[in-house]
GROMACS .gro file of C-alpha atoms in nm:
model
  217
    1MET     CA    1   1.360  -0.536   0.823
    2SER     CA    2   1.430  -0.574   0.450
    3LYS     CA    3   1.754  -0.711   0.312
    4THR     CA    4   2.009  -0.469   0.167
    5ILE     CA    5   2.033  -0.501  -0.210
    6SER     CA    6   2.363  -0.419  -0.384
    7ILE     CA    7   2.394  -0.276  -0.734
    8SER     CA    8   2.688  -0.150  -0.940
    9ALA     CA    9   2.721   0.196  -1.086
   10THR     CA   10   2.960   0.392  -1.308
   11LEU     CA   11   3.004   0.767  -1.330
   12ARG     CA   12   2.839   0.946  -1.619
   13ASP     CA   13   3.084   1.134  -1.836
   14LYS     CA   14   2.810   1.337  -2.007
   15VAL     CA   15   2.484   1.482  -1.878
   16GLY     CA   16   2.196   1.581  -2.104
   17SER     CA   17   1.881   1.451  -2.273
   18ALA     CA   18   2.051   1.332  -2.589
   19ASP     CA   19   2.320   1.148  -2.391
   20ALA     CA   20   2.055   0.998  -2.159
   21ARG     CA   21   1.872   0.851  -2.460
   22ARG     CA   22   2.201   0.711  -2.590
   23TYR     CA   23   2.272   0.546  -2.254
   24ARG     CA   24   1.924   0.391  -2.247
   25ARG     CA   25   1.965   0.248  -2.594
   26ALA     CA   26   2.282   0.080  -2.465
   27GLY     CA   27   2.086  -0.079  -2.177
   28GLN     CA   28   2.192   0.166  -1.905
   29VAL     CA   29   1.973   0.381  -1.681
   30PRO     CA   30   2.083   0.732  -1.571
   31VAL     CA   31   2.066   0.785  -1.194
   32CYS     CA   32   2.138   1.069  -0.953
   33VAL     CA   33   2.262   1.025  -0.597
   34TYR     CA   34   2.183   1.319  -0.368
   35SER     CA   35   2.397   1.366  -0.058
   36ARG     CA   36   2.343   1.635   0.202
   37GLY     CA   37   2.618   1.896   0.183
   38GLU     CA   38   2.778   1.731  -0.122
   39GLU     CA   39   2.755   1.764  -0.496
   40THR     CA   40   2.497   1.542  -0.667
   41ALA     CA   41   2.657   1.239  -0.829
   42SER     CA   42   2.541   1.147  -1.182
   43MET     CA   43   2.579   0.776  -1.248
   44LEU     CA   44   2.467   0.487  -1.467
   45VAL     CA   45   2.332   0.149  -1.361
   46SER     CA   46   2.239  -0.149  -1.577
   47GLU     CA   47   1.877  -0.188  -1.677
   48ALA     CA   48   1.874  -0.524  -1.494
   49ASP     CA   49   1.994  -0.363  -1.168
   50ALA     CA   50   1.739  -0.082  -1.208
   51LYS     CA   51   1.456  -0.333  -1.240
   52LYS     CA   52   1.588  -0.525  -0.940
   53VAL     CA   53   1.553  -0.220  -0.710
   54GLN     CA   54   1.257  -0.047  -0.879
   55HIS     CA   55   1.010  -0.141  -0.607
   56HIS     CA   56   1.254  -0.179  -0.318
   57SER     CA   57   1.177   0.058  -0.033
   58GLY     CA   58   1.460  -0.054   0.196
   59LEU     CA   59   1.829   0.016   0.208
   60LEU     CA   60   2.039  -0.013  -0.109
   61SER     CA   61   2.415  -0.028  -0.149
   62ILE     CA   62   2.572   0.123  -0.462
   63ALA     CA   63   2.914  -0.015  -0.550
   64CYS     CA   64   3.100   0.255  -0.746
   65GLU     CA   65   3.373   0.174  -0.998
   66SER     CA   66   3.622   0.352  -0.766
   67GLY     CA   67   3.553   0.089  -0.500
   68LYS     CA   68   3.347   0.322  -0.281
   69GLN     CA   69   3.021   0.191  -0.134
   70ILE     CA   70   2.728   0.433  -0.093
   71ASN     CA   71   2.424   0.343   0.116
   72VAL     CA   72   2.110   0.494  -0.033
   73VAL     CA   73   1.733   0.473  -0.038
   74SER     CA   74   1.517   0.520  -0.347
   75LYS     CA   75   1.373   0.868  -0.386
   76GLU     CA   76   1.200   0.864  -0.725
   77VAL     CA   77   1.169   0.635  -1.026
   78GLN     CA   78   1.066   0.777  -1.364
   79VAL     CA   79   0.897   0.523  -1.592
   80HIS     CA   80   0.794   0.559  -1.959
   81PRO     CA   81   0.413   0.585  -1.971
   82LEU     CA   82   0.375   0.349  -2.268
   83ASN     CA   83   0.637   0.077  -2.248
   84ASN     CA   84   0.703   0.096  -1.868
   85LYS     CA   85   1.078   0.114  -1.922
   86ILE     CA   86   1.275   0.287  -1.646
   87LEU     CA   87   1.395   0.629  -1.767
   88HIS     CA   88   1.566   0.768  -1.461
   89MET     CA   89   1.617   0.700  -1.089
   90ASP     CA   90   1.699   0.929  -0.795
   91PHE     CA   91   1.860   0.803  -0.478
   92HIS     CA   92   1.923   0.970  -0.142
   93ALA     CA   93   2.248   0.886   0.035
   94VAL     CA   94   2.199   0.799   0.402
   95LYS     CA   95   2.404   0.748   0.718
   96ALA     CA   96   2.362   0.445   0.941
   97ASP     CA   97   2.247   0.655   1.241
   98GLU     CA   98   2.012   0.877   1.040
   99VAL     CA   99   1.637   0.835   1.115
  100LEU     CA  100   1.442   0.831   0.789
  101VAL     CA  101   1.076   0.858   0.696
  102THR     CA  102   0.992   0.619   0.415
  103THR     CA  103   0.675   0.494   0.244
  104VAL     CA  104   0.623   0.117   0.244
  105GLU     CA  105   0.358  -0.109   0.098
  106ILE     CA  106   0.083  -0.259   0.314
  107VAL     CA  107   0.017  -0.629   0.244
  108LEU     CA  108  -0.301  -0.789   0.378
  109GLU     CA  109  -0.273  -1.146   0.509
  110GLY     CA  110  -0.546  -1.400   0.591
  111GLU     CA  111  -0.912  -1.445   0.503
  112PRO     CA  112  -1.149  -1.234   0.712
  113ALA     CA  113  -1.415  -1.416   0.913
  114GLY     CA  114  -1.669  -1.171   0.772
  115LEU     CA  115  -1.631  -1.313   0.420
  116ARG     CA  116  -1.812  -1.627   0.538
  117GLN     CA  117  -2.094  -1.402   0.656
  118GLY     CA  118  -2.139  -1.248   0.313
  119GLY     CA  119  -1.908  -0.948   0.368
  120GLN     CA  120  -1.651  -0.803   0.130
  121LEU     CA  121  -1.293  -0.705   0.218
  122GLU     CA  122  -1.190  -0.350   0.123
  123GLN     CA  123  -0.832  -0.228   0.150
  124VAL     CA  124  -0.858   0.147   0.217
  125LEU     CA  125  -0.489   0.223   0.279
  126ARG     CA  126  -0.223   0.066   0.057
  127GLU     CA  127   0.092   0.247   0.182
  128LEU     CA  128   0.222   0.351   0.521
  129ASP     CA  129   0.471   0.624   0.612
  130VAL     CA  130   0.713   0.497   0.878
  131SER     CA  131   1.024   0.625   1.052
  132SER     CA  132   1.329   0.410   1.129
  133LEU     CA  133   1.704   0.377   1.089
  134PRO     CA  134   1.810   0.280   0.737
  135ALA     CA  135   1.892  -0.079   0.838
  136ASP     CA  136   1.543  -0.120   0.992
  137ILE     CA  137   1.336  -0.005   0.691
  138PRO     CA  138   1.081  -0.281   0.624
  139GLU     CA  139   1.023  -0.415   0.274
  140SER     CA  140   0.647  -0.408   0.348
  141ILE     CA  141   0.404  -0.405   0.640
  142VAL     CA  142   0.200  -0.726   0.673
  143VAL     CA  143  -0.141  -0.682   0.835
  144ASP     CA  144  -0.338  -0.986   0.949
  145VAL     CA  145  -0.710  -0.936   0.870
  146SER     CA  146  -0.833  -1.289   0.948
  147ALA     CA  147  -1.017  -1.180   1.266
  148LEU     CA  148  -1.223  -0.909   1.091
  149GLU     CA  149  -1.598  -0.971   1.087
  150CYS     CA  150  -1.872  -0.778   0.905
  151ASP     CA  151  -1.872  -0.404   0.980
  152GLN     CA  152  -1.532  -0.427   1.147
  153SER     CA  153  -1.212  -0.242   1.049
  154ILE     CA  154  -0.847  -0.223   1.152
  155LEU     CA  155  -0.674   0.110   1.212
  156VAL     CA  156  -0.313   0.215   1.171
  157SER     CA  157  -0.283   0.243   1.549
  158GLU     CA  158  -0.391  -0.121   1.594
  159ILE     CA  159  -0.121  -0.291   1.386
  160VAL     CA  160   0.204  -0.432   1.523
  161LEU     CA  161   0.511  -0.286   1.354
  162PRO     CA  162   0.860  -0.441   1.343
  163GLU     CA  163   1.103  -0.345   1.618
  164GLY     CA  164   1.263  -0.005   1.555
  165VAL     CA  165   0.982   0.107   1.324
  166GLU     CA  166   0.722   0.371   1.409
  167ALA     CA  167   0.418   0.482   1.208
  168VAL     CA  168   0.409   0.840   1.087
  169THR     CA  169   0.073   0.802   0.914
  170ASP     CA  170  -0.231   0.913   1.121
  171GLY     CA  171  -0.319   0.633   1.363
  172GLU     CA  172  -0.693   0.683   1.314
  173LEU     CA  173  -0.687   0.603   0.942
  174VAL     CA  174  -0.855   0.279   0.838
  175ILE     CA  175  -0.628   0.022   0.669
  176ALA     CA  176  -0.892  -0.238   0.584
  177GLN     CA  177  -1.256  -0.314   0.658
  178VAL     CA  178  -1.517  -0.580   0.592
  179ARG     CA  179  -1.837  -0.431   0.457
  180ILE     CA  180  -2.176  -0.583   0.376
  181PRO     CA  181  -2.251  -0.532   0.004
  182ARG     CA  182  -2.515  -0.269  -0.060
  183ALA     CA  183  -2.729  -0.521  -0.253
  184SER     CA  184  -2.744  -0.750   0.053
  185ILE     CA  185  -2.853  -0.459   0.276
  186GLU     CA  186  -3.124  -0.362   0.028
  187GLU     CA  187  -3.245  -0.724   0.010
  188GLU     CA  188  -3.257  -0.748   0.389
  189GLU     CA  189  -3.451  -0.421   0.412
  190ALA     CA  190  -3.693  -0.540   0.144
  191GLU     CA  191  -3.754  -0.865   0.334
  192GLU     CA  192  -3.820  -0.673   0.653
  193THR     CA  193  -4.064  -0.442   0.474
  194GLU     CA  194  -4.246  -0.738   0.319
  195GLY     CA  195  -4.269  -0.905   0.660
  196GLU     CA  196  -4.411  -0.590   0.816
  197GLU     CA  197  -4.667  -0.553   0.533
  198ALA     CA  198  -4.772  -0.918   0.570
  199GLU     CA  199  -4.819  -0.875   0.946
  200GLY     CA  200  -5.025  -0.561   0.877
  201GLU     CA  201  -5.251  -0.744   0.633
  202GLU     CA  202  -5.305  -1.029   0.879
  203ALA     CA  203  -5.393  -0.787   1.154
  204HIS     CA  204  -5.632  -0.599   0.923
  205GLY     CA  205  -5.800  -0.929   0.823
  206GLU     CA  206  -5.851  -1.024   1.186
  207ASP     CA  207  -6.005  -0.683   1.264
  208SER     CA  208  -6.245  -0.712   0.967
  209HIS     CA  209  -6.357  -1.059   1.075
  210HIS     CA  210  -6.414  -0.936   1.431
  211ASP     CA  211  -6.620  -0.638   1.309
  212LYS     CA  212  -6.836  -0.863   1.087
  213ALA     CA  213  -6.906  -1.106   1.372
  214HIS     CA  214  -6.997  -0.821   1.602
  215HIS     CA  215  -7.235  -0.677   1.340
  216GLU     CA  216  -7.417  -1.013   1.297
  217GLU     CA  217  -7.475  -1.030   1.671
   0.00000   0.00000   0.00000
């Protein structure tokens, strides 16, 4: 499971594009906290706190200025396309006993045995949808690929997940595989063709010699 990260937030007194730009210039990031059955809360967090949780997929704790603590998970992060500054963040308030479906990063670990055989490692799936209680949300899923040889792959159904975590992604999807480069396959095929041609020429030469000897007799 991932550790719970805490950030501080203050209520926004004004909502609107012009005010949002003003807040950003002051080093604050507008955020919204969505709670089922309750009104959406518009808040502000520091740019430093926003960066701290930008890529965090686990449980977050928001400390409000009123003293209230809200447990949330990240729902969406809007980033400026040019300067990569965080423009806005959305959070979803959660309860401790609520089973959630979240998307977590897949991290490959180890050097595949197939690399020593001339193969290349390809990561096909980079994220995994999992279900768990908020406290059990993993920061990432680590997949050991050291046993993979050439032309072997590992499926979603074959990985071991942390306790309390279940995969929602299709179990038959390939996470990673070791493939033989196309150039190596073509070289191997070319060598086989050359070998077959050489054998054919030798056989043809032997037949010609035999026919000549038979003719002289």
